[in-house]
Short mmCIF file of C-alpha atoms and ligand atoms in Angstrom, two decimals:
data_model
loop_
_atom_site.label_atom_id
_atom_site.label_comp_id
_atom_site.label_asym_id
_atom_site.label_seq_id
_atom_site.Cartn_x
_atom_site.Cartn_y
_atom_site.Cartn_z
CA MET T 445 -30.73 -10.21 3.85
CA THR T 446 -28.72 -11.96 1.35
CA THR T 447 -25.25 -12.55 1.87
CA GLY T 448 -22.71 -13.84 -0.78
CA TYR T 449 -19.91 -16.14 -0.05
CA ALA T 450 -17.06 -17.04 -2.43
CA TYR T 451 -14.26 -19.58 -1.65
CA HIS T 452 -12.42 -21.99 -3.48
CA GLU T 453 -10.25 -25.02 -2.73
CA VAL T 454 -7.11 -23.56 -4.83
CA PHE T 455 -6.59 -20.74 -2.30
CA GLY T 456 -5.46 -23.25 -0.23
CA TRP T 457 -3.12 -24.66 -2.55
CA HIS T 458 -1.44 -20.70 -2.57
CA ASP T 459 1.63 -22.41 -1.78
CA THR T 460 4.53 -19.97 0.48
CA SER T 461 6.34 -23.13 1.16
CA SER T 462 8.55 -24.01 4.08
CA TYR T 463 9.76 -20.88 5.68
CA ALA T 464 10.40 -19.91 9.00
CA GLY T 465 7.71 -17.81 9.22
CA LEU T 466 9.03 -14.44 7.75
CA PHE T 467 12.38 -15.95 6.73
CA PRO T 468 13.68 -18.86 4.07
CA ALA T 469 14.91 -21.54 6.72
CA ASP T 470 18.55 -21.29 7.23
CA PRO T 471 20.69 -23.29 9.40
CA THR T 472 23.38 -20.81 9.22
CA ARG T 473 21.23 -18.14 11.05
CA GLY T 474 19.28 -20.74 13.61
CA LEU T 475 16.06 -20.71 11.33
CA GLN T 476 14.86 -24.21 11.70
CA PRO T 477 12.19 -24.75 8.61
CA TYR T 478 8.86 -24.49 9.31
CA ASP T 479 5.34 -22.88 7.88
CA HIS T 480 5.42 -19.24 6.08
CA PHE T 481 3.00 -17.19 8.50
CA GLU T 482 0.87 -16.80 5.49
CA ASN T 483 -0.17 -20.52 5.27
CA PRO T 484 -3.50 -22.01 4.27
CA GLU T 485 -4.79 -23.10 7.88
CA THR T 486 -6.57 -19.97 8.88
CA LYS T 487 -8.38 -19.28 5.88
CA ARG T 488 -9.27 -22.97 5.20
CA ARG T 489 -10.29 -23.21 8.74
CA LEU T 490 -12.59 -20.51 8.79
CA HIS T 491 -14.05 -22.11 5.48
CA GLU T 492 -14.51 -25.33 6.96
CA LEU T 493 -16.33 -23.82 10.00
CA VAL T 494 -18.71 -21.88 7.88
CA VAL T 495 -19.39 -25.28 6.49
CA VAL T 496 -19.73 -27.23 9.66
CA SER T 497 -21.51 -24.70 11.45
CA GLY T 498 -24.19 -24.59 8.97
CA LEU T 499 -23.75 -20.75 8.28
CA ILE T 500 -22.99 -21.75 4.74
CA ASP T 501 -26.55 -22.65 4.40
CA HIS T 502 -27.84 -19.26 5.11
CA LEU T 503 -24.95 -17.50 2.32
CA ARG T 504 -25.72 -17.79 -1.21
CA ALA T 505 -22.27 -19.15 -3.26
CA ILE T 506 -20.94 -16.63 -5.74
CA PRO T 507 -18.59 -18.24 -8.44
CA THR T 508 -15.00 -17.43 -8.16
CA ARG T 509 -13.20 -16.57 -11.21
CA LEU T 510 -9.79 -15.18 -12.67
CA ALA T 511 -8.88 -11.78 -13.20
CA THR T 512 -8.17 -10.90 -16.43
CA ASP T 513 -4.88 -9.13 -17.58
CA GLU T 514 -6.60 -6.03 -18.36
CA GLU T 515 -8.69 -5.94 -14.53
CA ILE T 516 -5.36 -6.54 -12.96
CA LEU T 517 -4.02 -3.62 -15.39
CA ARG T 518 -6.09 -1.09 -14.10
CA VAL T 519 -3.69 -1.01 -10.83
CA HIS T 520 -0.67 -2.71 -11.54
CA THR T 521 2.11 -1.96 -14.11
CA PRO T 522 2.56 -4.02 -16.71
CA GLU T 523 6.15 -4.69 -15.37
CA HIS T 524 4.66 -6.15 -12.19
CA LEU T 525 2.25 -8.44 -14.20
CA ALA T 526 5.18 -9.85 -16.41
CA ARG T 527 7.12 -10.64 -13.60
CA ILE T 528 4.51 -12.49 -11.80
CA VAL T 529 3.82 -14.55 -15.11
CA ALA T 530 7.60 -14.84 -15.69
CA GLU T 531 8.35 -16.09 -12.14
CA SER T 532 5.31 -18.80 -12.20
CA GLU T 533 6.97 -20.53 -14.87
CA LEU T 534 9.72 -21.38 -12.42
CA PRO T 535 9.82 -24.73 -11.19
CA LYS T 536 9.58 -23.28 -7.83
CA GLY T 537 7.80 -20.21 -8.14
CA GLY T 538 8.92 -16.67 -7.28
CA ASP T 539 8.43 -13.82 -4.80
CA ALA T 540 5.74 -10.98 -5.58
CA GLY T 541 8.30 -8.58 -4.77
CA ASP T 542 10.12 -8.08 -1.29
CA GLY T 543 11.22 -11.56 -0.47
CA ILE T 544 8.63 -12.73 1.89
CA SER T 545 5.79 -12.82 -0.26
CA PRO T 546 6.40 -15.77 -2.15
CA PHE T 547 4.20 -18.00 -4.31
CA GLY T 548 4.57 -21.29 -6.02
CA HIS T 549 4.86 -23.02 -9.56
CA GLN T 550 2.22 -21.63 -11.56
CA GLY T 551 0.85 -19.34 -8.59
CA ILE T 552 -0.27 -16.72 -10.76
CA VAL T 553 -3.66 -18.56 -11.48
CA ILE T 554 -4.37 -18.42 -7.98
CA ALA T 555 -3.62 -14.99 -7.35
CA ARG T 556 -5.69 -14.23 -10.64
CA ARG T 557 -8.35 -15.98 -8.98
CA ALA T 558 -7.99 -13.99 -5.68
CA ALA T 559 -8.43 -10.75 -7.30
CA GLY T 560 -11.08 -12.20 -9.86
CA THR T 561 -13.09 -13.26 -7.08
CA VAL T 562 -13.28 -9.90 -5.00
CA VAL T 563 -14.28 -8.60 -8.51
CA ALA T 564 -17.20 -11.36 -8.81
CA CYS T 565 -18.27 -10.24 -5.26
CA VAL T 566 -18.44 -6.47 -5.89
CA ASP T 567 -20.50 -7.39 -9.37
CA ALA T 568 -22.93 -9.49 -7.39
CA VAL T 569 -23.63 -6.82 -4.98
CA LEU T 570 -23.93 -4.58 -7.55
CA ASP T 571 -26.01 -6.32 -9.80
CA GLY T 572 -28.44 -6.85 -6.65
CA VAL T 573 -27.77 -10.73 -6.69
CA VAL T 574 -26.79 -10.65 -3.16
CA HIS T 575 -26.81 -7.25 -0.59
CA ASN T 576 -23.45 -7.67 0.71
CA ALA T 577 -20.81 -10.52 0.10
CA TYR T 578 -17.53 -11.93 1.51
CA ALA T 579 -14.39 -13.04 -0.66
CA LEU T 580 -12.37 -15.59 1.22
CA VAL T 581 -9.33 -15.51 -0.70
CA ARG T 582 -5.41 -16.20 -0.73
CA PRO T 583 -3.23 -14.52 -1.44
CA PRO T 584 -4.20 -11.51 0.38
CA GLY T 585 -4.06 -8.33 -1.45
CA HIS T 586 -3.80 -4.68 0.67
CA HIS T 587 -0.28 -4.37 0.71
CA ALA T 588 0.45 -4.47 -3.31
CA ILE T 589 1.60 -1.43 -4.89
CA ALA T 590 1.52 -0.46 -8.45
CA GLY T 591 4.81 -1.85 -9.49
CA MET T 592 5.00 -4.68 -6.94
CA GLY T 593 3.75 -7.23 -4.24
CA MET T 594 4.71 -7.21 -0.63
CA GLY T 595 3.80 -8.20 2.52
CA PHE T 596 2.25 -11.34 1.59
CA CYS T 597 0.07 -9.82 -1.43
CA THR T 598 0.81 -10.45 -4.74
CA PHE T 599 -1.87 -8.44 -6.50
CA GLY T 600 -4.29 -5.65 -4.89
CA ASN T 601 -7.44 -7.70 -5.02
CA LEU T 602 -9.79 -4.95 -3.39
CA ALA T 603 -8.02 -2.20 -5.30
CA ILE T 604 -9.00 -4.28 -8.53
CA ALA T 605 -12.26 -4.24 -7.55
CA ALA T 606 -12.66 -1.22 -6.78
CA ALA T 607 -11.19 0.18 -9.92
CA HIS T 608 -13.48 -2.23 -11.71
CA ALA T 609 -16.32 -0.74 -9.84
CA LYS T 610 -15.19 2.63 -11.02
CA ASP T 611 -14.40 2.34 -14.50
CA ILE T 612 -16.55 -0.67 -15.63
CA ARG T 613 -19.82 -0.48 -13.41
CA GLY T 614 -19.70 3.63 -13.12
CA VAL T 615 -19.76 3.50 -9.29
CA GLY T 616 -19.25 7.37 -8.56
CA ARG T 617 -17.88 6.97 -4.87
CA ILE T 618 -16.57 4.10 -2.93
CA ALA T 619 -15.45 4.26 0.67
CA VAL T 620 -12.65 1.37 1.52
CA VAL T 621 -12.57 0.61 5.12
CA ASP T 622 -9.62 -1.38 6.01
CA TRP T 623 -9.46 -3.17 9.44
CA ASP T 624 -6.48 -5.83 9.13
CA VAL T 625 -3.88 -4.60 12.03
CA HIS T 626 -1.39 -3.63 9.47
CA HIS T 627 -1.51 -0.59 7.39
CA GLY T 628 -3.70 -0.61 4.21
CA ASN T 629 -0.64 1.15 2.08
CA GLY T 630 -1.13 -0.63 -1.09
CA THR T 631 -5.04 0.18 -1.74
CA GLN T 632 -4.20 4.05 0.10
CA SER T 633 -1.67 4.52 -2.73
CA LEU T 634 -3.24 3.29 -5.83
CA PHE T 635 -6.17 5.90 -4.85
CA TYR T 636 -3.99 8.63 -3.28
CA ALA T 637 -5.18 11.15 -5.74
CA ASP T 638 -8.48 9.82 -6.27
CA PRO T 639 -11.35 12.08 -4.40
CA ASP T 640 -13.76 9.54 -5.50
CA VAL T 641 -12.13 6.69 -3.57
CA LEU T 642 -11.93 7.03 0.40
CA THR T 643 -9.33 4.45 1.89
CA ILE T 644 -9.64 4.59 5.38
CA SER T 645 -7.04 2.15 7.34
CA ILE T 646 -7.38 1.41 11.16
CA HIS T 647 -3.97 -0.48 12.27
CA GLN T 648 -1.48 -0.61 14.89
CA ASP T 649 0.79 2.19 14.61
CA ASN T 650 4.04 1.41 13.06
CA VAL T 651 3.79 -2.20 12.38
CA PHE T 652 3.95 -2.95 8.64
CA PRO T 653 5.23 -1.57 6.43
CA PRO T 654 7.38 0.28 8.40
CA ALA T 655 6.98 3.78 9.00
CA SER T 656 3.56 3.93 6.87
CA GLY T 657 -0.13 5.00 7.66
CA ALA T 658 0.61 7.86 10.03
CA LEU T 659 -2.05 10.48 10.80
CA ASP T 660 -0.87 12.83 8.21
CA GLU T 661 -1.10 10.72 5.15
CA ARG T 662 -4.31 12.04 3.96
CA GLY T 663 -3.93 11.92 0.30
CA GLU T 664 -2.37 14.40 -2.19
CA GLY T 665 -3.61 16.84 -5.04
CA PRO T 666 -7.47 16.39 -5.72
CA GLY T 667 -7.58 13.37 -3.34
CA VAL T 668 -6.38 15.08 -0.19
CA GLY T 669 -8.80 14.48 2.55
CA ALA T 670 -9.87 10.90 0.68
CA ALA T 671 -7.19 9.24 2.80
CA ILE T 672 -7.95 8.64 6.66
CA ASN T 673 -5.44 6.78 8.88
CA ILE T 674 -5.90 5.43 12.44
CA PRO T 675 -2.72 4.46 13.97
CA LEU T 676 -3.85 2.92 17.40
CA PRO T 677 -1.23 2.18 19.92
CA PRO T 678 -0.48 -1.56 20.86
CA GLY T 679 -2.59 -3.03 23.23
CA THR T 680 -6.06 -1.80 21.81
CA GLY T 681 -8.85 -3.85 22.44
CA ASP T 682 -12.55 -4.11 21.63
CA GLY T 683 -13.39 -0.40 23.18
CA GLY T 684 -10.66 1.41 21.65
CA TYR T 685 -11.41 -0.19 18.29
CA LEU T 686 -15.15 0.67 18.36
CA HIS T 687 -14.39 4.23 19.71
CA ALA T 688 -12.68 4.91 16.52
CA VAL T 689 -15.32 3.01 14.49
CA ASP T 690 -17.89 5.49 16.11
CA GLU T 691 -15.36 9.11 16.20
CA VAL T 692 -14.36 8.41 12.96
CA ILE T 693 -14.85 6.10 10.50
CA VAL T 694 -18.62 5.87 10.64
CA PRO T 695 -18.51 9.82 10.19
CA ALA T 696 -16.34 9.86 7.61
CA VAL T 697 -18.30 7.23 5.67
CA ARG T 698 -21.79 8.89 6.26
CA ALA T 699 -20.01 11.96 5.13
CA PHE T 700 -18.66 10.73 2.10
CA ARG T 701 -21.63 9.32 0.88
CA PRO T 702 -20.41 6.18 -1.03
CA GLU T 703 -22.28 4.25 -3.30
CA LEU T 704 -20.27 1.06 -2.49
CA VAL T 705 -18.10 -0.10 0.74
CA LEU T 706 -15.79 -2.34 0.29
CA VAL T 707 -13.61 -4.01 3.60
CA ALA T 708 -10.64 -5.06 3.82
CA SER T 709 -10.93 -7.74 6.26
CA GLY T 710 -8.04 -8.79 8.35
CA PHE T 711 -8.26 -10.52 11.57
CA ASP T 712 -4.85 -10.01 12.80
CA ALA T 713 -5.87 -7.27 15.21
CA GLY T 714 -7.36 -10.64 17.02
CA ILE T 715 -6.35 -10.92 20.78
CA MET T 716 -4.59 -14.15 19.84
CA ASP T 717 -2.97 -13.10 17.03
CA PRO T 718 0.87 -13.72 16.77
CA LEU T 719 1.63 -10.57 14.42
CA ALA T 720 0.65 -8.06 15.91
CA ARG T 721 -0.43 -6.56 19.95
CA GLN T 722 -4.00 -5.80 19.54
CA MET T 723 -7.06 -7.81 21.45
CA VAL T 724 -10.16 -7.59 19.39
CA THR T 725 -12.65 -10.43 20.28
CA SER T 726 -14.63 -12.28 17.98
CA GLY T 727 -17.65 -9.87 19.21
CA GLY T 728 -15.32 -6.57 18.59
CA PHE T 729 -15.09 -7.77 15.06
CA ALA T 730 -18.88 -8.22 14.72
CA ALA T 731 -19.76 -4.73 16.57
CA ILE T 732 -17.13 -3.39 13.96
CA ALA T 733 -18.91 -4.91 10.95
CA GLY T 734 -22.17 -4.21 12.22
CA ARG T 735 -21.34 -0.46 12.54
CA ILE T 736 -20.22 -0.64 9.00
CA LEU T 737 -23.06 -2.51 7.73
CA ASP T 738 -25.34 -0.18 9.30
CA VAL T 739 -23.77 3.19 7.56
CA ALA T 740 -23.55 1.27 4.29
CA ALA T 741 -27.35 0.76 4.79
CA GLU T 742 -28.15 4.38 5.58
CA CYS T 743 -25.69 5.27 2.50
CA CYS T 744 -25.87 2.79 -0.37
CA ASP T 745 -28.71 0.35 0.30
CA GLY T 746 -26.39 -1.78 2.22
CA ARG T 747 -23.94 -2.52 -0.80
CA VAL T 748 -20.80 -4.19 0.99
CA ALA T 749 -18.01 -6.37 -0.21
CA MET T 750 -15.17 -7.54 1.68
CA SER T 751 -12.02 -9.11 1.12
CA HIS T 752 -10.04 -11.40 3.29
CA GLU T 753 -6.69 -10.18 4.19
CA GLY T 754 -4.24 -11.23 7.22
CA GLY T 755 -5.05 -13.13 10.39
CA TYR T 756 -2.67 -15.76 11.72
CA ASN T 757 -3.77 -17.38 14.65
CA PRO T 758 -5.68 -20.90 13.00
CA ILE T 759 -7.86 -21.64 15.89
CA TYR T 760 -9.24 -17.88 16.36
CA VAL T 761 -9.67 -16.46 13.17
CA PRO T 762 -12.37 -18.94 12.23
CA PHE T 763 -14.30 -17.59 15.11
CA CYS T 764 -13.46 -14.02 14.19
CA GLY T 765 -14.76 -14.61 10.64
CA LEU T 766 -17.82 -16.46 11.43
CA ALA T 767 -18.76 -13.61 13.64
CA VAL T 768 -18.09 -11.12 10.80
CA LEU T 769 -19.96 -13.60 8.32
CA GLU T 770 -22.91 -13.77 11.04
CA ALA T 771 -23.44 -10.11 10.88
CA MET T 772 -23.55 -9.74 7.28
CA ALA T 773 -26.15 -12.56 7.05
CA GLY T 774 -28.24 -11.21 10.05
CA VAL T 775 -28.10 -14.69 11.64
CA LYS T 776 -26.64 -16.31 14.67
CA VAL T 777 -25.65 -19.74 14.25
CA LEU T 778 -22.59 -20.34 16.87
CA ASP T 779 -21.15 -19.02 19.91
CA ASP T 780 -17.43 -18.04 20.05
CA PRO T 781 -16.37 -20.50 22.78
CA PHE T 782 -13.36 -18.36 23.02
CA LEU T 783 -15.59 -15.33 23.97
CA PRO T 784 -16.05 -15.51 27.77
CA VAL T 785 -12.41 -15.82 28.14
CA VAL T 786 -10.85 -13.18 26.17
CA ALA T 787 -13.79 -10.54 26.53
CA GLY T 788 -13.37 -10.29 30.39
CA MET T 789 -9.81 -9.07 30.08
CA THR T 790 -8.14 -6.03 30.94
CA GLY T 791 -7.35 -3.85 28.06
CA HIS T 792 -10.81 -3.68 26.07
CA GLU T 793 -11.59 -0.26 27.93
CA LEU T 794 -10.53 2.73 25.68
CA LYS T 795 -7.37 4.01 27.12
CA PRO T 796 -5.90 8.03 27.06
CA ALA T 797 -3.38 7.14 24.38
CA GLU T 798 -5.90 5.46 22.22
CA ALA T 799 -8.52 8.21 22.89
CA ASP T 800 -5.80 11.11 21.72
CA VAL T 801 -5.06 9.19 18.55
CA ILE T 802 -8.61 8.76 17.65
CA ALA T 803 -9.75 12.35 18.67
CA ALA T 804 -6.71 13.55 16.33
CA ALA T 805 -7.71 11.43 13.66
CA ALA T 806 -11.47 12.72 13.80
CA ARG T 807 -10.08 16.20 13.87
CA LEU T 808 -8.06 15.82 10.42
CA SER T 809 -10.98 13.86 8.97
CA ALA T 810 -13.75 15.91 10.27
CA PRO T 811 -15.87 17.06 7.23
CA THR T 812 -15.42 20.92 6.43
CA SER T 813 -18.72 23.27 6.67
CA ALA T 814 -18.59 23.84 3.27
C1 3YP I 1242 4.48 -8.53 6.74
C2 3YP I 1242 5.58 -8.82 7.34
C3 3YP I 1242 5.58 -8.62 8.89
C4 3YP I 1242 4.17 -8.29 9.10
C5 3YP I 1242 3.55 -9.16 7.69
C6 3YP I 1242 2.15 -8.45 7.76
C7 3YP I 1242 1.25 -9.16 6.69
C8 3YP I 1242 -0.10 -8.82 6.95
O1 3YP I 1242 -0.98 -9.42 7.30
N1 3YP I 1242 -0.71 -8.01 6.55
O2 3YP I 1242 -1.73 -7.36 6.48
ZN1 ZN I 1243 -2.31 -7.62 8.22
#
């Protein structure tokens, strides 16, 4: 098994500036300057763990690259791209759209590299250079919609790669699995009417965006049934997540018979994450990834490309990311020192409220017998 891995130091230079987490610092509101939640630490430390653990020796480096205007415009409006270009010229940069998604001066070259790197990973998988690939990029992408960025995202990195796979590489059916704890609203919206791109988002119910990602969001027009949402209650752990993967995600992917599987890989469903209230461990993430790699092996020779999204605990995200990369590469290089502490906690068992949502999602997404 050859696993591709793409990282570039400039991803650590994506500058979300001095912030009080979600807001510009503001002494009149009691907001002391600190970091933006989406700062370089989690991703840079994941990369450093990949190197220090020795896992890097089992991975094949995929060169990063910039996305072209043409690639970005497959999913975004010319107005959105023009605004990112224009605000990149400002001495302090700008914001991708919603006021919580800042970028620095000339930040567009980093956002272009994030999107282009996911495209490069998809190409490497489709060309058979690697079996599967992981793009460790910033800024993230799964919230960005056609006309604006939002939720820390500038461009829809994975959506751009999916559009490339369809339009340039002639891939017929693509399944996108989004395990970031927030709803993958951007990717979903960009393919909402497309029956050939199945988007599945498993997330904590009603966290971000507000009122987005309910069970009844199932696609529109010819795309009805090609969007699946699994909005889990807060407090869901490894057991609930794996039940959802086994009862909803794997059967839906299997029935769809994708030629390529893409994953929006956030680690903010992690048990120590500050922005959500789920309790997935590194072992849980490895098991989820393993199930998805297995169904991709059944459907499409294991062709999987993953793009990094959220995850905000700088100490724990690296162990979750490493566990997923180990699952992809089929090697084990390091034990998560935290796993014995967090895996034994109450809450990993499947709870009734979780089972109810999962049963409803399974019912709504069940392949018709036609
Ligand atoms: C955006 C504002 C509050 C939560 C935040 C979510 C960003 C993220 O990790 N999306 O996947
Ligand atoms: Zn997230």
